[in-house]
Short mmCIF file of C-alpha atoms in Angstrom, two decimals:
data_model
loop_
_atom_site.label_atom_id
_atom_site.label_comp_id
_atom_site.label_asym_id
_atom_site.label_seq_id
_atom_site.Cartn_x
_atom_site.Cartn_y
_atom_site.Cartn_z
CA MET A 1 0.00 0.00 0.00
CA CYS A 2 1.37 3.38 -0.93
CA LEU A 3 0.02 6.33 0.98
CA LEU A 4 1.43 8.94 -1.29
CA ASN A 5 2.09 8.81 -4.96
CA LEU A 6 3.42 12.11 -6.14
CA SER A 7 5.07 10.84 -9.31
CA VAL A 8 4.24 13.81 -11.45
CA THR A 9 4.24 13.81 -15.20
CA ALA A 10 2.92 16.93 -16.82
CA GLU A 11 0.25 16.57 -19.46
CA ASP A 12 2.35 18.61 -21.85
CA PRO A 13 5.55 16.62 -22.52
CA ALA A 14 7.34 19.83 -23.53
CA MET A 15 7.01 20.96 -19.91
CA ASP A 16 8.72 17.86 -18.58
CA LEU A 17 12.28 17.90 -17.36
CA TYR A 18 14.59 14.90 -17.62
CA LEU A 19 16.94 14.81 -14.66
CA PRO A 20 20.06 13.00 -15.90
CA VAL A 21 21.51 12.28 -12.48
CA ALA A 22 18.26 11.19 -10.83
CA HIS A 23 17.26 9.33 -14.05
CA VAL A 24 13.65 10.48 -13.74
CA THR A 25 11.44 12.78 -15.77
CA LEU A 26 9.41 15.22 -13.71
CA GLY A 27 7.01 18.01 -14.55
CA MET A 28 8.81 21.36 -14.65
CA GLY A 29 5.73 22.99 -13.10
CA SER A 30 5.73 20.65 -10.10
CA LEU A 31 9.43 21.22 -9.47
CA LEU A 32 9.03 25.00 -9.69
CA ALA A 33 6.01 24.78 -7.38
CA LEU A 34 8.07 22.75 -4.93
CA GLY A 35 10.85 25.35 -5.06
CA LEU A 36 8.25 28.09 -4.60
CA GLY A 37 6.81 26.30 -1.57
CA VAL A 38 10.29 25.90 -0.10
CA GLY A 39 10.92 29.60 -0.69
CA VAL A 40 7.64 30.57 1.00
CA LEU A 41 8.64 28.51 4.04
CA SER A 42 12.10 30.05 3.98
CA GLY A 43 10.67 33.58 3.90
CA LEU A 44 7.95 32.80 6.43
CA PHE A 45 9.93 30.82 9.01
CA GLY A 46 13.54 31.71 8.18
CA VAL A 47 14.48 28.09 7.51
CA GLY A 48 16.03 26.37 4.50
CA GLY A 49 12.95 24.33 3.63
CA GLY A 50 14.88 21.15 2.95
CA PHE A 51 12.81 19.28 5.54
CA ILE A 52 9.85 19.67 3.17
CA SER A 53 11.54 19.45 -0.22
CA VAL A 54 13.70 16.37 0.43
CA PRO A 55 10.78 14.11 1.52
CA LEU A 56 8.61 15.47 -1.32
CA LEU A 57 11.35 14.84 -3.88
CA MET A 58 11.64 11.28 -2.54
CA PHE A 59 7.87 10.84 -2.89
CA MET A 60 8.20 12.08 -6.49
CA GLY A 61 10.64 9.28 -7.26
CA VAL A 62 13.97 11.10 -6.94
CA PRO A 63 16.51 8.80 -5.22
CA PRO A 64 17.16 9.98 -1.62
CA ALA A 65 20.87 10.61 -2.20
CA VAL A 66 20.17 12.80 -5.26
CA ALA A 67 17.36 14.65 -3.44
CA ILE A 68 19.66 15.42 -0.49
CA ALA A 69 22.70 16.40 -2.57
CA SER A 70 20.69 18.61 -4.94
CA GLN A 71 18.86 20.27 -2.06
CA SER A 72 22.26 21.01 -0.49
CA ALA A 73 23.21 22.75 -3.75
CA GLN A 74 19.97 24.73 -3.68
CA LEU A 75 20.89 25.85 -0.16
CA VAL A 76 24.06 27.50 -1.51
CA GLY A 77 22.00 29.93 -3.59
CA SER A 78 19.26 30.56 -1.06
CA ASN A 79 21.74 31.07 1.82
CA LEU A 80 23.70 33.55 -0.31
CA THR A 81 20.64 35.74 -0.98
CA GLY A 82 19.79 35.62 2.72
CA TYR A 83 23.34 36.46 3.74
CA ILE A 84 23.55 39.43 1.35
CA ALA A 85 20.32 40.88 2.75
CA TYR A 86 21.58 40.69 6.34
CA ALA A 87 25.16 41.73 5.49
CA ARG A 88 23.83 44.93 3.92
CA ARG A 89 22.30 45.80 7.28
CA GLY A 90 25.46 44.79 9.13
CA GLU A 91 23.61 42.05 11.00
CA VAL A 92 26.18 39.25 10.69
CA ASP A 93 28.81 37.99 13.11
CA ASP A 94 31.36 36.90 10.49
CA ALA A 95 33.82 35.41 12.99
CA MET A 96 31.12 33.28 14.62
CA ALA A 97 29.91 32.15 11.18
CA VAL A 98 33.41 31.07 10.13
CA VAL A 99 33.93 29.10 13.35
CA LEU A 100 30.51 27.45 12.96
CA ALA A 101 31.40 26.62 9.34
CA SER A 102 34.76 25.12 10.37
CA GLY A 103 32.85 22.62 12.47
CA GLY A 104 30.30 22.31 9.65
CA LEU A 105 33.11 21.23 7.32
CA ILE A 106 33.91 18.21 9.49
CA GLY A 107 30.20 17.53 10.08
CA GLY A 108 29.57 17.78 6.34
CA MET A 109 32.29 15.20 5.70
CA ALA A 110 30.81 12.89 8.31
CA GLY A 111 27.31 13.35 6.84
CA ALA A 112 28.40 12.77 3.23
CA LEU A 113 30.36 9.66 4.22
CA ALA A 114 27.41 8.38 6.25
CA LEU A 115 25.18 8.85 3.21
CA ARG A 116 27.72 6.95 1.13
CA VAL A 117 27.63 4.04 3.58
CA LEU A 118 23.81 4.07 3.71
CA ARG A 119 23.67 4.09 -0.07
CA HIS A 120 26.17 1.27 -0.39
CA TYR A 121 24.11 -0.97 1.87
CA GLY A 122 20.78 0.09 0.34
CA TRP A 123 19.53 1.64 3.58
CA THR A 124 18.79 5.13 2.28
CA GLU A 125 15.14 4.29 1.51
CA THR A 126 14.43 3.59 5.17
CA ALA A 127 17.27 5.24 7.12
CA ILE A 128 16.78 8.74 5.65
CA PRO A 129 13.01 8.85 6.41
CA LEU A 130 13.74 7.47 9.92
CA ILE A 131 16.33 10.19 10.56
CA PHE A 132 13.86 12.79 9.28
CA ILE A 133 11.10 11.42 11.50
CA PHE A 134 13.34 11.54 14.55
CA VAL A 135 14.97 14.93 13.98
CA ILE A 136 12.08 16.99 12.64
CA GLY A 137 9.60 15.17 14.87
CA CYS A 138 11.61 16.10 17.98
CA VAL A 139 12.19 19.68 16.83
CA GLY A 140 8.51 20.03 15.89
CA LEU A 141 7.29 18.75 19.25
CA LEU A 142 9.75 20.97 21.16
CA MET A 143 8.63 23.99 19.17
CA LEU A 144 4.99 23.10 19.71
CA PHE A 145 5.40 22.85 23.49
CA GLU A 146 7.50 26.01 23.57
CA SER A 147 5.04 28.09 21.55
CA LEU A 148 2.02 26.72 23.43
CA ARG A 149 3.72 27.48 26.76
CA THR A 150 4.50 31.02 25.58
CA VAL A 151 0.91 31.57 24.48
CA ILE A 152 -0.47 30.21 27.78
CA LYS A 153 1.99 32.14 29.96
CA ARG A 154 1.38 35.31 28.00
CA GLY A 155 -2.31 34.83 28.73
CA LEU A 156 -1.58 34.57 32.49
CA ALA A 157 1.00 37.30 32.90
CA ARG A 158 1.96 39.82 30.27
CA ARG A 159 5.62 39.74 31.20
CA PRO A 160 8.20 38.81 28.57
CA ARG A 161 10.16 35.66 29.40
CA VAL A 162 13.84 36.17 30.08
CA ILE A 163 16.05 33.31 29.00
CA GLU A 164 19.47 32.98 30.59
CA PRO A 165 22.23 31.81 28.23
CA TRP A 166 24.08 28.64 29.15
CA ASN A 167 27.48 28.79 30.83
CA PHE A 168 29.82 27.30 28.24
CA PRO A 169 33.49 26.61 29.04
CA THR A 170 35.90 29.27 27.83
CA ARG A 171 38.88 26.90 27.49
CA PRO A 172 40.61 25.44 25.56
CA PHE A 173 41.04 27.83 22.60
CA ARG A 174 39.29 30.76 24.20
CA THR A 175 37.87 32.95 21.44
CA TYR A 176 36.30 36.38 21.69
CA PHE A 177 33.51 37.13 19.23
CA ALA A 178 33.44 40.93 19.20
CA ALA A 179 30.19 41.39 17.29
CA SER A 180 28.32 39.14 19.70
CA HIS A 181 30.29 40.19 22.84
CA LEU A 182 30.81 36.52 23.54
CA SER A 183 33.90 34.86 24.95
CA ILE A 184 33.82 31.05 24.77
CA SER A 185 35.94 28.10 23.77
CA TYR A 186 36.37 27.78 20.00
CA LEU A 187 35.27 24.14 20.31
CA VAL A 188 31.74 25.04 21.43
CA PRO A 189 30.52 26.83 18.27
CA ALA A 190 32.64 24.47 16.15
CA GLY A 191 30.82 21.54 17.79
CA VAL A 192 27.46 23.16 17.10
CA GLY A 193 28.55 23.74 13.49
CA PHE A 194 29.60 20.09 13.30
CA ILE A 195 26.03 18.96 14.12
CA ALA A 196 24.58 21.48 11.63
CA GLY A 197 27.03 20.16 9.01
CA ILE A 198 25.74 16.63 9.54
CA PHE A 199 22.16 17.88 9.05
CA VAL A 200 23.11 19.65 5.81
CA ALA A 201 25.04 16.74 4.30
CA LEU A 202 22.96 13.84 5.56
CA MET A 203 19.48 15.34 5.31
CA GLY A 204 19.80 18.25 2.86
CA VAL A 205 18.17 20.52 5.41
CA GLY A 206 19.54 23.97 6.13
CA GLY A 207 20.25 23.34 9.76
CA GLY A 208 18.77 26.73 10.63
CA PHE A 209 16.05 25.08 12.71
CA PHE A 210 18.86 23.80 14.95
CA LEU A 211 21.34 26.70 14.77
CA VAL A 212 18.89 29.57 15.39
CA PRO A 213 17.57 28.33 18.76
CA VAL A 214 21.06 27.29 19.90
CA LEU A 215 22.57 30.70 19.08
CA ILE A 216 19.70 32.60 20.70
CA TYR A 217 18.91 30.49 23.75
CA ALA A 218 22.19 28.71 24.54
CA PHE A 219 24.75 31.30 23.37
CA GLY A 220 22.63 34.32 24.22
CA MET A 221 23.48 36.01 20.92
CA ALA A 222 21.49 39.09 19.95
CA PRO A 223 18.57 37.85 17.80
CA ARG A 224 19.25 40.52 15.14
CA LEU A 225 22.66 38.91 14.47
CA VAL A 226 21.54 35.31 14.55
CA THR A 227 19.75 34.89 11.21
CA GLY A 228 22.49 36.54 9.14
CA THR A 229 25.21 34.60 10.97
CA CYS A 230 23.34 31.35 10.29
CA PHE A 231 23.00 32.24 6.61
CA LEU A 232 26.78 32.76 6.28
CA ALA A 233 27.68 29.67 8.30
CA LEU A 234 25.24 27.50 6.34
CA LEU A 235 26.36 29.03 3.03
CA LEU A 236 29.92 27.86 3.73
CA THR A 237 28.75 24.52 5.12
CA SER A 238 26.45 23.81 2.18
CA MET A 239 29.25 24.65 -0.28
CA VAL A 240 31.46 22.07 1.41
CA SER A 241 28.54 19.63 1.45
CA VAL A 242 27.95 20.04 -2.31
CA MET A 243 31.62 19.39 -3.05
CA LEU A 244 31.61 16.27 -0.89
CA HIS A 245 28.36 14.96 -2.38
CA ALA A 246 29.72 15.55 -5.89
CA VAL A 247 33.00 13.76 -5.18
CA ILE A 248 31.90 11.01 -2.78
CA ASN A 249 28.34 10.25 -3.87
CA HIS A 250 28.19 11.56 -7.50
CA ALA A 251 24.68 12.63 -6.59
CA VAL A 252 24.43 16.38 -7.26
CA ASP A 253 21.89 17.13 -9.99
CA PRO A 254 22.60 20.75 -10.99
CA VAL A 255 19.42 20.94 -13.11
CA LEU A 256 17.22 19.91 -10.20
CA ALA A 257 19.03 22.30 -7.84
CA LEU A 258 18.69 25.19 -10.28
CA VAL A 259 14.95 24.70 -10.80
CA LEU A 260 14.39 24.43 -7.04
CA LEU A 261 16.44 27.56 -6.45
CA ALA A 262 14.59 29.54 -9.16
CA GLY A 263 11.27 28.69 -7.52
CA SER A 264 12.54 29.37 -4.01
CA LEU A 265 13.89 32.84 -4.88
CA LEU A 266 10.37 33.91 -5.85
CA GLY A 267 8.77 32.09 -2.94
CA THR A 268 11.02 33.75 -0.38
CA GLN A 269 9.54 37.14 -1.30
CA MET A 270 6.02 35.83 -0.82
CA GLY A 271 6.95 34.16 2.47
CA ALA A 272 8.59 37.31 3.80
CA ARG A 273 5.43 39.30 3.06
CA LEU A 274 3.28 36.65 4.72
CA SER A 275 5.46 36.67 7.81
CA THR A 276 4.67 40.33 8.49
CA ALA A 277 1.00 39.42 8.77
CA LEU A 278 1.65 36.74 11.41
CA ARG A 279 2.66 37.16 15.05
CA GLY A 280 5.82 35.44 16.29
CA GLU A 281 4.01 32.76 18.30
CA ALA A 282 1.62 32.03 15.45
CA THR A 283 4.55 31.61 13.05
CA ARG A 284 6.33 29.23 15.43
CA LEU A 285 3.13 27.27 16.06
CA LEU A 286 2.52 26.94 12.33
CA MET A 287 6.10 25.82 11.78
CA ALA A 288 5.83 23.27 14.60
CA LEU A 289 2.62 21.84 13.16
CA LEU A 290 4.20 21.64 9.71
CA LEU A 291 7.25 19.77 11.04
CA ILE A 292 5.04 17.34 12.97
CA ALA A 293 2.85 16.81 9.90
CA VAL A 294 5.86 15.96 7.71
CA ALA A 295 7.25 13.60 10.35
CA ALA A 296 3.84 11.93 10.72
CA MET A 297 3.50 11.59 6.94
CA LEU A 298 6.91 9.92 6.69
CA ALA A 299 6.12 7.65 9.64
CA LEU A 300 2.83 6.55 8.07
CA GLN A 301 4.69 5.86 4.83
CA LEU A 302 7.14 3.57 6.65
CA MET A 303 4.41 1.91 8.72
CA ALA A 304 2.25 1.02 5.72
CA PRO A 305 2.90 -2.48 4.35
CA PRO A 306 4.90 -2.07 1.12
CA ASP A 307 3.35 -2.94 -2.25
CA ASP A 308 6.22 -5.35 -2.78
CA LEU A 309 8.58 -6.80 -0.17
CA TYR A 310 11.44 -6.21 -2.58
CA ALA A 311 12.69 -2.91 -3.96
CA LEU A 312 15.11 -2.19 -6.75
CA THR A 313 17.42 0.83 -6.56
CA THR A 314 20.59 2.12 -8.17
CA PRO A 315 23.57 1.59 -5.82
CA MET B 1 7.35 5.58 -43.59
CA MET B 2 10.66 4.12 -42.40
CA ARG B 3 8.93 0.79 -41.82
CA ALA B 4 7.46 0.72 -45.35
CA LEU B 5 10.84 1.61 -46.83
CA LEU B 6 12.59 -1.15 -44.92
CA LEU B 7 9.95 -3.69 -45.91
CA SER B 8 10.33 -2.82 -49.59
CA LEU B 9 14.12 -3.03 -49.26
CA LEU B 10 13.78 -6.41 -47.62
CA ALA B 11 11.68 -7.65 -50.52
CA LEU B 12 14.51 -6.76 -52.89
CA LEU B 13 17.16 -8.66 -50.96
CA PRO B 14 18.40 -11.80 -52.71
CA VAL B 15 17.35 -14.83 -50.78
CA THR B 16 18.93 -17.57 -52.82
CA GLY B 17 22.38 -18.92 -52.16
CA ARG B 18 22.34 -17.80 -48.50
CA ALA B 19 21.31 -20.99 -46.83
CA ALA B 20 21.97 -20.00 -43.24
CA ALA B 21 22.41 -16.23 -43.24
CA LEU B 22 20.54 -13.97 -40.86
CA ASP B 23 20.43 -10.20 -41.36
CA LEU B 24 18.98 -7.84 -38.78
CA PHE B 25 17.75 -4.28 -39.30
CA VAL B 26 16.44 -1.85 -36.69
CA ALA B 27 14.44 1.33 -37.01
CA PRO B 28 15.01 3.97 -35.82
CA ARG B 29 18.79 3.67 -35.60
CA GLU B 30 18.97 5.45 -32.27
CA MET B 31 16.81 6.88 -29.50
CA VAL B 32 17.37 10.08 -27.57
CA LEU B 33 16.45 10.37 -23.89
CA ASP B 34 15.30 13.88 -23.08
CA GLY B 35 12.38 15.60 -21.38
CA THR B 36 10.05 14.67 -24.23
CA PHE B 37 10.89 10.95 -24.12
CA HIS B 38 8.07 8.90 -22.62
CA GLY B 39 8.99 5.52 -24.08
CA ALA B 40 9.15 4.44 -27.70
CA GLY B 41 8.89 1.43 -29.97
CA LEU B 42 11.81 -0.19 -31.74
CA THR B 43 11.04 -2.02 -34.96
CA VAL B 44 13.20 -4.97 -35.96
CA PHE B 45 13.25 -6.57 -39.39
CA ALA B 46 15.13 -9.73 -40.20
CA THR B 47 15.75 -11.83 -43.27
CA ALA B 48 16.83 -15.44 -43.23
CA GLY B 49 18.08 -17.84 -45.85
CA GLY B 50 15.02 -20.05 -45.78
CA PRO B 51 11.90 -21.00 -43.87
CA GLY B 52 12.23 -21.33 -40.13
CA ASP B 53 11.76 -19.49 -36.86
CA LEU B 54 13.44 -16.58 -35.18
CA VAL B 55 14.38 -15.63 -31.62
CA LEU B 56 15.46 -12.06 -30.90
CA VAL B 57 17.28 -10.92 -27.75
CA LEU B 58 17.71 -7.20 -27.15
CA GLU B 59 19.80 -6.10 -24.17
CA SER B 60 21.36 -2.93 -22.85
CA PRO B 61 24.79 -2.72 -21.23
CA ALA B 62 25.00 -3.87 -17.62
CA ALA B 63 23.46 -1.47 -15.14
CA PRO B 64 24.37 -2.12 -11.48
CA ALA B 65 21.30 -2.58 -9.33
CA LEU B 66 20.68 -3.07 -5.65
CA LEU B 67 17.83 -5.34 -4.67
CA THR B 68 16.64 -4.97 -1.11
CA GLN B 69 14.08 -6.87 0.90
CA ARG B 70 11.81 -5.07 3.36
CA LYS B 71 11.20 -6.57 6.79
CA LYS B 72 9.00 -5.41 9.63
CA LYS B 73 10.86 -4.18 12.68
CA GLY B 74 8.54 -2.87 15.37
CA VAL B 75 5.99 -0.71 13.59
CA PHE B 76 8.22 0.19 10.65
CA TRP B 77 9.04 -1.65 7.44
CA ILE B 78 12.79 -1.30 7.08
CA THR B 79 15.50 -2.57 4.75
CA GLY B 80 16.52 -6.15 5.42
CA ARG B 81 18.59 -8.44 3.21
CA ARG B 82 20.10 -7.01 0.05
CA LEU B 83 21.76 -8.23 -3.10
CA ARG B 84 23.96 -6.16 -5.38
CA LEU B 85 23.76 -7.07 -9.07
CA GLU B 86 26.66 -5.84 -11.16
CA ASP B 87 26.21 -7.70 -14.44
CA ALA B 88 22.46 -7.65 -15.04
CA PRO B 89 21.48 -5.54 -18.07
CA GLY B 90 19.31 -2.49 -17.42
CA TYR B 91 17.00 -3.52 -20.26
CA PHE B 92 16.40 -7.02 -21.56
CA ALA B 93 13.77 -8.32 -23.95
CA VAL B 94 13.21 -11.59 -25.76
CA ALA B 95 10.77 -12.13 -28.64
CA THR B 96 10.17 -15.36 -30.52
CA SER B 97 8.19 -16.49 -33.53
CA LEU B 98 7.50 -19.87 -31.92
CA PRO B 99 6.24 -20.97 -28.48
CA PHE B 100 8.80 -20.99 -25.68
CA ALA B 101 7.99 -24.66 -25.14
CA ALA B 102 9.56 -25.41 -28.52
CA LEU B 103 12.96 -24.21 -27.29
CA THR B 104 15.22 -26.70 -25.60
CA PRO B 105 17.05 -25.69 -22.36
CA GLU B 106 20.36 -25.89 -24.27
CA LEU B 107 19.09 -23.44 -26.86
CA LYS B 108 17.80 -21.11 -24.18
CA GLU B 109 21.15 -21.27 -22.43
CA ARG B 110 23.01 -20.53 -25.65
CA MET B 111 20.72 -17.58 -26.45
CA GLY B 112 21.03 -16.13 -22.97
CA PHE B 113 17.32 -16.43 -22.33
CA LEU B 114 17.78 -15.20 -18.74
CA PRO B 115 19.71 -11.99 -18.16
CA LEU B 116 21.20 -13.24 -14.88
CA ARG B 117 23.32 -16.02 -16.29
CA ARG B 118 26.55 -14.36 -15.10
CA GLU B 119 25.29 -13.95 -11.56
CA ALA B 120 26.54 -17.18 -10.08
CA GLN B 121 25.37 -16.12 -6.65
CA LEU B 122 21.80 -15.96 -7.86
CA ALA B 123 21.87 -19.63 -8.66
CA GLU B 124 22.22 -20.41 -5.00
CA ALA B 125 19.04 -21.66 -3.47
CA GLN B 126 18.95 -19.02 -0.76
CA ASN B 127 18.91 -16.29 -3.39
CA ARG B 128 16.24 -17.82 -5.57
CA ALA B 129 13.57 -15.60 -4.06
CA PHE B 130 15.73 -12.59 -4.90
CA THR B 131 16.10 -13.75 -8.50
CA VAL B 132 12.35 -14.13 -8.87
CA ALA B 133 11.76 -10.73 -7.24
CA PHE B 134 14.37 -9.05 -9.44
CA LEU B 135 12.84 -10.38 -12.64
CA ARG B 136 9.32 -9.52 -11.44
CA LEU B 137 10.27 -5.92 -10.56
CA LYS B 138 12.06 -5.43 -13.85
CA GLN B 139 9.07 -6.82 -15.74
CA ARG B 140 6.75 -4.51 -13.79
CA GLU B 141 8.85 -1.55 -14.89
CA ARG B 142 8.66 -2.95 -18.43
CA LEU B 143 12.46 -3.13 -18.51
CA TYR B 144 12.48 -6.89 -18.93
CA ALA B 145 10.10 -8.74 -21.24
CA TRP B 146 9.67 -12.22 -22.66
CA ARG B 147 7.11 -12.47 -25.46
CA GLU B 148 6.45 -15.68 -27.35
CA MET B 149 4.88 -15.70 -30.82
CA ALA B 150 5.63 -11.98 -30.96
CA ILE B 151 7.60 -12.07 -34.21
CA GLY B 152 5.56 -11.84 -37.39
CA LYS B 153 6.54 -13.77 -40.49
CA ARG B 154 6.66 -11.93 -43.82
CA PRO B 155 7.10 -13.14 -47.42
CA HIS B 156 10.60 -14.09 -48.61
CA HIS B 157 11.61 -15.49 -45.22
CA ALA B 158 11.48 -12.07 -43.61
CA PHE B 159 10.48 -11.36 -40.02
CA HIS B 160 9.12 -8.34 -38.22
CA ALA B 161 9.02 -7.58 -34.48
CA GLU B 162 8.38 -4.62 -32.19
CA PHE B 163 10.13 -3.92 -28.87
CA HIS B 164 8.87 -1.36 -26.43
CA LEU B 165 11.45 0.73 -24.58
CA PRO B 166 9.93 2.51 -21.56
CA SER B 167 10.95 5.98 -20.44
CA SER B 168 13.29 4.57 -17.79
CA VAL B 169 15.57 2.70 -20.22
CA PRO B 170 19.26 3.21 -19.56
CA ALA B 171 21.42 4.92 -22.16
CA GLY B 172 24.17 3.01 -23.94
CA ARG B 173 24.97 0.78 -26.86
CA TYR B 174 22.36 -1.99 -27.03
CA ARG B 175 23.00 -5.42 -28.51
CA LEU B 176 20.38 -7.12 -30.66
CA ARG B 177 21.06 -10.80 -31.26
CA GLY B 178 19.07 -12.99 -33.59
CA PHE B 179 18.88 -16.79 -33.64
CA PHE B 180 17.45 -18.43 -36.74
CA LEU B 181 16.09 -21.93 -36.16
CA LYS B 182 15.45 -24.47 -38.88
CA ASP B 183 13.38 -27.45 -37.77
CA GLY B 184 14.11 -26.53 -34.16
CA VAL B 185 17.87 -26.51 -34.70
CA LEU B 186 20.01 -23.39 -34.58
CA ALA B 187 20.98 -22.65 -38.18
CA ALA B 188 22.28 -19.08 -38.09
CA THR B 189 22.93 -16.18 -35.79
CA GLY B 190 23.09 -12.47 -36.42
CA GLU B 191 23.90 -9.42 -34.37
CA THR B 192 23.54 -5.69 -34.66
CA GLY B 193 23.84 -2.68 -32.40
CA TYR B 194 21.39 -0.06 -31.34
CA THR B 195 22.06 3.23 -29.53
CA VAL B 196 20.03 4.83 -26.78
CA ARG B 197 21.65 8.11 -25.90
CA GLN B 198 20.87 10.99 -23.63
CA GLY B 199 20.02 14.43 -25.01
CA GLN B 200 22.99 16.78 -25.36
CA ILE B 201 22.53 18.52 -22.01
CA GLY B 202 21.66 15.30 -20.22
CA PHE B 203 24.65 13.51 -21.75
CA ALA B 204 27.05 16.32 -20.87
CA LEU B 205 25.75 16.40 -17.31
CA SER B 206 25.86 12.66 -16.76
CA VAL B 207 29.44 12.51 -18.08
CA LEU B 208 30.38 15.48 -15.93
CA VAL B 209 28.88 13.95 -12.80
CA ALA B 210 30.41 10.52 -13.35
CA GLU B 211 33.82 11.42 -14.80
CA TYR B 212 34.61 14.84 -13.34
CA PRO B 213 33.02 14.96 -9.88
CA LEU B 214 35.32 17.71 -8.61
CA LEU B 215 34.47 19.92 -11.58
CA THR B 216 30.76 19.09 -11.08
CA GLY B 217 31.01 20.30 -7.49
CA PHE B 218 32.76 23.55 -8.46
CA LEU B 219 30.36 24.21 -11.35
CA SER B 220 27.28 23.46 -9.23
CA ILE B 221 28.50 25.84 -6.53
CA ALA B 222 29.37 28.52 -9.11
CA VAL B 223 25.93 28.26 -10.78
CA MET B 224 24.15 28.36 -7.43
CA LEU B 225 26.22 31.36 -6.27
CA MET B 226 25.53 33.25 -9.50
CA THR B 227 21.82 32.47 -9.35
CA GLY B 228 21.71 33.40 -5.67
CA LEU B 229 23.55 36.65 -6.41
CA ALA B 230 21.17 37.45 -9.26
CA GLY B 231 18.26 36.69 -6.94
CA ALA B 232 19.69 38.99 -4.27
CA LEU B 233 20.03 41.82 -6.80
CA LEU B 234 16.73 41.34 -8.61
CA LEU B 235 14.58 40.21 -5.69
CA PRO B 236 16.22 41.68 -2.59
CA ARG B 237 14.97 40.39 0.76
CA ARG B 238 13.55 43.00 3.09
#
């Protein structure tokens, strides 16, 4: 039984796009719409959108490795536009971004190699959805509880919640981040970047959903600096991830990435406009529900008895 | 048009003095995989030196495949046993002008009736279920086909058959082999090639990705950066 069948073939063959790396033909319109949707999410929630596009691409018949690698390539373009916007306003902590990216480089390598191993053993079809279910399910539930608690507490007392940053060790390799007025061990942000790098390379997601809360709540960075810093860190991390996917997995489909990026550039504008109409809690609640819905959809897909006990893939 | 032309050419071919010859012709000569390709038919014509029957075997180059078996673990269906197939062709089709029952096992073996003959591991009993599943999945995708009595006989000991190539056929140089049987005995064999190639952009990209991965990475990043930069200039974020 297949819960979702999104294999799209446009009625007009001229509008179809043959993806030479994925070895599938998909409707150009559906790919642009997917990119547009990803862009809307990016503009609305400030995230990369890979957590939606990678599962949807897999549902459309794109092999998981190609979906992840191509989405990583799309992130290069979308993170650059985001970074430029914030850099123009001077809202980027460049030093912090570089340190995060240095960890992201190692994380990206680990993620790309892990994907290689999963692909070799034919586990991508089940391991990637399971990782998605776990990661985005947990993040979605945490966000849901957090936003619901904020809404309830705001209803009881109209006092803004003050969050104390964590006390991270300052040694070894004590580093002072002037823009953020933060003095911590180099290894702390590098470690955070390492985890984000794994997300980018192994899941094709931006990692913003992880980095943004860590930088705000754990590091105590000024929120105005956080988004731009994440864009720069993830731009560098996704570039490394693309290189690794190209060399290790031979899975980057530039055509797919370009179409997704074209759609997302337009969608980001729409999402940014939509975000002004929504309050912060409502946006977070919506995002949480979306993450939970995607995780639930993937879980149902894995829980449904397969049409055939055997599956044929390209190693 | 092409079919009519080939048929008239076939009628003109001398058929005397060629007791055991087998000539094969295909139309069109090549197929291009691009966005407009949704599968196509391949027409095969053959002429033999006398009355008899024909078996045609069309196969693509080997395309590595990974066959996995799902098993239930807890509430999820996850990947269980797997088998990697290196030598199996991506596309394989057999057509005959006589019933399969008329072919002896030796003949079938000689013709390569099964595409997995080189996979010694598949002969093992424990992998038999995998073999059956592999062939079933390939047939479902219309990438493998066995059709008996699917070759039409024409005047002057000519034959005509159609093969369907679905949209997912792999690119490469295909091999069409013909086996002419006289009174159930192999009398002649013939072979010709057939090309399925990717469109220019698709071909360039697939070569780039497979042969020059480092360059692919650099180019992908460069294209994404340029597009992102253009996006930032044309559609600036507020």
